[in-house]
GROMACS .gro file of C-alpha atoms in nm:
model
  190
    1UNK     CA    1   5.769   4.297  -1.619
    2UNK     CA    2   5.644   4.620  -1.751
    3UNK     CA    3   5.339   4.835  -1.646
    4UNK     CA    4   5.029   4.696  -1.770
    5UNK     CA    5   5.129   4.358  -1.787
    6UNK     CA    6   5.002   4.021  -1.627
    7UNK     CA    7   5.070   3.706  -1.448
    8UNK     CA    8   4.893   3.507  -1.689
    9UNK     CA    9   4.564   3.669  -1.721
   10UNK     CA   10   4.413   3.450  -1.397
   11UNK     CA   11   4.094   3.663  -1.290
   12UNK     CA   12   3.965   3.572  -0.945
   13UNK     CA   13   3.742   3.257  -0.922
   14UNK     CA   14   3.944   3.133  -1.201
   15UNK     CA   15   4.136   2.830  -1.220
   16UNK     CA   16   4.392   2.659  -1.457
   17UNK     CA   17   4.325   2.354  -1.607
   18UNK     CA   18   4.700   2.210  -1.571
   19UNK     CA   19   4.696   1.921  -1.381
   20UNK     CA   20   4.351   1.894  -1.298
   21UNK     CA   21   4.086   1.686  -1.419
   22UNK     CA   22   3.678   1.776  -1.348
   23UNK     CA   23   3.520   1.528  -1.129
   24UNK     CA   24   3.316   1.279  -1.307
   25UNK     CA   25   2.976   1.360  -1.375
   26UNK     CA   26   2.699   1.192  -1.140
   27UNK     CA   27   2.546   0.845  -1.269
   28UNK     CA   28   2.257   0.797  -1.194
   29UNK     CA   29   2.278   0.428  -1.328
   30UNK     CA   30   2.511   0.301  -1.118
   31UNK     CA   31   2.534   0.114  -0.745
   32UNK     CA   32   2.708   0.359  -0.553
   33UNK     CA   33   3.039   0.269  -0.444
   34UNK     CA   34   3.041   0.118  -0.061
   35UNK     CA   35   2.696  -0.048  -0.135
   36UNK     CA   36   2.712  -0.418   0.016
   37UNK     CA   37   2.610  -0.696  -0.194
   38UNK     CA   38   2.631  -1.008  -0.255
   39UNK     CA   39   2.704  -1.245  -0.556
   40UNK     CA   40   2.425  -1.477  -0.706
   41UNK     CA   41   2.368  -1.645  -1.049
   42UNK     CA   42   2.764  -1.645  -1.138
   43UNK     CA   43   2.816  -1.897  -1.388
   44UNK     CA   44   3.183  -1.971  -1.443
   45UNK     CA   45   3.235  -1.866  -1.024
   46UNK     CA   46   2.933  -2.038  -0.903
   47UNK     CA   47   3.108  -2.111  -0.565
   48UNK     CA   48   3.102  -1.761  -0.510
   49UNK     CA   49   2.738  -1.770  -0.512
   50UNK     CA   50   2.609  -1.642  -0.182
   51UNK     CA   51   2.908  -1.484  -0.103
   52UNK     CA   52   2.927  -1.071   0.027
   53UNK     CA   53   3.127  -0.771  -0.065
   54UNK     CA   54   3.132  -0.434  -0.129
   55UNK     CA   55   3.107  -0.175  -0.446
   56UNK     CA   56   3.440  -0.061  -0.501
   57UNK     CA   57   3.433   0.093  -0.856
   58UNK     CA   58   3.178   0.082  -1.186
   59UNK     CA   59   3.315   0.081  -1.473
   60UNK     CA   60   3.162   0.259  -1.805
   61UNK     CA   61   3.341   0.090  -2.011
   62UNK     CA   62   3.253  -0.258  -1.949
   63UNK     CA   63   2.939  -0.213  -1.794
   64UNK     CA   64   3.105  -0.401  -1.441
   65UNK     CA   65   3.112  -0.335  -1.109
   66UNK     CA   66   3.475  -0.395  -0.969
   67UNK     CA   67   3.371  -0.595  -0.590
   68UNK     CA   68   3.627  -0.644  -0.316
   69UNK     CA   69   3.500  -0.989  -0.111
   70UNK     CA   70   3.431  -1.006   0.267
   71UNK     CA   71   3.726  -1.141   0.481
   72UNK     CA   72   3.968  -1.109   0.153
   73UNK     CA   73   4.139  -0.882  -0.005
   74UNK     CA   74   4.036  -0.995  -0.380
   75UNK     CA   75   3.810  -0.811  -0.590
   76UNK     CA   76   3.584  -0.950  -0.861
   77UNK     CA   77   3.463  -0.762  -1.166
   78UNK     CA   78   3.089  -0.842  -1.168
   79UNK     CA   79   2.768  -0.782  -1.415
   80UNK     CA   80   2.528  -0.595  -1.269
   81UNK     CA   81   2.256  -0.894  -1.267
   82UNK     CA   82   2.491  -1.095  -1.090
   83UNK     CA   83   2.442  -0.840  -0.772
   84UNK     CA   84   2.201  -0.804  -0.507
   85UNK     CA   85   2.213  -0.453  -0.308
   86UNK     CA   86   2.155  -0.530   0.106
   87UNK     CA   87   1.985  -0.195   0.093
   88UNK     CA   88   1.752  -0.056   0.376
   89UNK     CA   89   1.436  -0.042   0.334
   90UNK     CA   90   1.078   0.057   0.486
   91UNK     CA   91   0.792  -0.231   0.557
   92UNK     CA   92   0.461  -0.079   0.374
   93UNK     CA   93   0.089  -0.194   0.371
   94UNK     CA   94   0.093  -0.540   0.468
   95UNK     CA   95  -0.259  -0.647   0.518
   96UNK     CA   96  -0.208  -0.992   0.683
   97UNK     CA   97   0.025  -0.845   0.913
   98UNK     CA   98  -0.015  -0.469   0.983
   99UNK     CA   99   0.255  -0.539   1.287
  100UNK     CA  100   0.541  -0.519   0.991
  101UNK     CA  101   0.414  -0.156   0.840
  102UNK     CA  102   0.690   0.132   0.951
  103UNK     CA  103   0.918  -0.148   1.083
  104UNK     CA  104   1.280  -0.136   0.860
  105UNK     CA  105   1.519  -0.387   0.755
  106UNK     CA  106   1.758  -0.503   0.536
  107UNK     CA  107   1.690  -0.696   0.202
  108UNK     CA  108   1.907  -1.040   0.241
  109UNK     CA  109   1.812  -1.201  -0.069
  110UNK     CA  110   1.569  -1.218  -0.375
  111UNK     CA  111   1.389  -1.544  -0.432
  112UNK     CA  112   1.291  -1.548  -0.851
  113UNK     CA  113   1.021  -1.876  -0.770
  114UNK     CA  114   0.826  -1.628  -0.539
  115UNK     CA  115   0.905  -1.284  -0.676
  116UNK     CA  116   0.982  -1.204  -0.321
  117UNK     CA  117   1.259  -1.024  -0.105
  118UNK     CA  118   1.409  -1.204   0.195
  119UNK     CA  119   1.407  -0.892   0.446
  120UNK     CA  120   1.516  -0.907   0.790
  121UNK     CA  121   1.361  -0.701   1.002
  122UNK     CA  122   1.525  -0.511   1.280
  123UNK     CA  123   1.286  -0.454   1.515
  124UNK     CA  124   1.120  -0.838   1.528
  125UNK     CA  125   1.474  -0.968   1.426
  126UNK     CA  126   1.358  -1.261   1.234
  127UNK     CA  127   1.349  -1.266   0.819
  128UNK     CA  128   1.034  -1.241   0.636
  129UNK     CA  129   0.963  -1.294   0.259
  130UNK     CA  130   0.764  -0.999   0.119
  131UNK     CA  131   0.634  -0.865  -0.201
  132UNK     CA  132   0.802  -0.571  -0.384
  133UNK     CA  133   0.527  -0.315  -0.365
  134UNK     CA  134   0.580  -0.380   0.044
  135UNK     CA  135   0.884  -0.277  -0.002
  136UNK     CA  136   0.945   0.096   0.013
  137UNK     CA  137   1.332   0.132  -0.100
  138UNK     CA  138   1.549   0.398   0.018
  139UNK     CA  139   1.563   0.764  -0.150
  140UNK     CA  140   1.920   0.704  -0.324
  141UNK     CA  141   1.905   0.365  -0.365
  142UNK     CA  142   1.985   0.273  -0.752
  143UNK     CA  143   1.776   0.012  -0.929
  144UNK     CA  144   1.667  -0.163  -1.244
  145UNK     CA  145   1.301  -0.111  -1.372
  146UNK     CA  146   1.157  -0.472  -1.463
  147UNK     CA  147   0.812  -0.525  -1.602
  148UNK     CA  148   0.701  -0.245  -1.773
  149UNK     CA  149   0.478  -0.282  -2.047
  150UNK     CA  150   0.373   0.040  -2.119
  151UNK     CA  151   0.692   0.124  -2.154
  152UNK     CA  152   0.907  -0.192  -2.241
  153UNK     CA  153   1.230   0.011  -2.391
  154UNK     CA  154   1.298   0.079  -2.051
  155UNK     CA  155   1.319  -0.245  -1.879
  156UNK     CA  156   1.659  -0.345  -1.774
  157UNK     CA  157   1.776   0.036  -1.757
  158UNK     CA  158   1.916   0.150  -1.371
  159UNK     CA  159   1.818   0.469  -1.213
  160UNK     CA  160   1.844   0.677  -0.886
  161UNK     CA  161   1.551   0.635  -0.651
  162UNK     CA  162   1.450   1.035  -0.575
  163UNK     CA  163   1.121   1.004  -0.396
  164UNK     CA  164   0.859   0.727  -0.300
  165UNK     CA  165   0.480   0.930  -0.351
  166UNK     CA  166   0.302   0.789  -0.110
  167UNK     CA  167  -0.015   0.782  -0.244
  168UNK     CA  168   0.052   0.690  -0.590
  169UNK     CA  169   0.243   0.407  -0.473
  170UNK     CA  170   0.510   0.511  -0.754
  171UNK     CA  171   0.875   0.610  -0.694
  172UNK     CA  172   1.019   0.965  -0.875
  173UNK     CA  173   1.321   0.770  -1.065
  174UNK     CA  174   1.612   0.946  -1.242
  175UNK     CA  175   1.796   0.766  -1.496
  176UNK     CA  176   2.000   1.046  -1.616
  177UNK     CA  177   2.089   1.374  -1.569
  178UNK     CA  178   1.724   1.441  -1.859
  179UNK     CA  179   1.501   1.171  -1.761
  180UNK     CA  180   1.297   1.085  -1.442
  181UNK     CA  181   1.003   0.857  -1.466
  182UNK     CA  182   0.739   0.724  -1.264
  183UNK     CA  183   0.710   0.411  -1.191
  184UNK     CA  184   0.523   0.139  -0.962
  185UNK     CA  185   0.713  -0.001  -0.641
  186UNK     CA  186   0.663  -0.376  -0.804
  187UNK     CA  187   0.864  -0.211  -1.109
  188UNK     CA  188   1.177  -0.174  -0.946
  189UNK     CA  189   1.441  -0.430  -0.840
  190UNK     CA  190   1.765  -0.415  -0.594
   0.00000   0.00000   0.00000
């Protein structure tokens, strides 16, 4: 090579785009991978029913989570209403029994008759069926918004829990990289 000329014109800091692809960009939407769940409300599966596993993949696409099953090495590809999260979560302002509020647990199942979470609680270890607004879910946890009627276009959409505001009783939710709302603890569901 003569004076004055390059090795391809690569600057410092700079990096070729052969054979690399950019990471995806962050959903917000979406049950992050390693979540546990388990299956309910499968229709043409309903044996599965009950049954745990873990967030392997979402895909776009379809709109389904790809699950691999506890104790077996299949996967299922799964709607997001046929999931619920075993998230942690906080116990918060239970007046018949202040004893729970501050304790954690785990959310084991969601009972649609009673509008209630199943969460077992560490600390007492036994399982108690509680409201959602005594439910304080975990900064990072994703979830759908249900019940909104000032805002009905929004129902059934998934977003990234970023804060819980204590005294509003509302959690700071993103559901993309534009738009966070605010919304009521009762209006969000694992």
């Amino acid at each position: 090579m003569g004076p004055g000329m390059s090795m391809g014109g690569m600057g410092p800091g700079m990096r070729s785009s052969m054979g690399s692809s950019a990471p995806p960009a962050k959903r917000f939407d979406a049950i992050p991978n390693g979540t546990v769940v388990s299956l309910k409300g499968l229709v043409n599966a309903s044996d599965r029913n009950g049954d745990r596993g873990v967030v392997k993949q979402y895909i776009p696409s379809t709109g389904r989570y790809v699950v691999e099953l506890e104790d077996s090495d299949s996967t299922m590809s799964v709607k997001p209403s046929n999931l619920l999260q075993h998230v942690h979560v906080r116990i918060h302002n239970v007046e018949s029994k202040p004893e729970f509020n501050g304790k954690t647990g785990t959310i084991i199942t969601w009972c649609p008759s009673k509008e209630r979470y199943n969460v077992y609680i560490i600390a007492l270890k036994k399982v108690v069926s509680l409201k959602p607004n005594n439910v304080v879910l975990e900064t990072g946890t994703v979830a759908q918004v249900t019940g909104l009627a000032s805002k009905p276009e929004l129902n059934g959409k998934w977003g990234t829990i970023k804060e819980w505001i204590r005294e509003s009783g509302r959690y700071e939710v993103q559901l993309s990289p534009q738009q966070i709302i605010r919304v009521k603890m009762e209006n969000m569901r694992v």
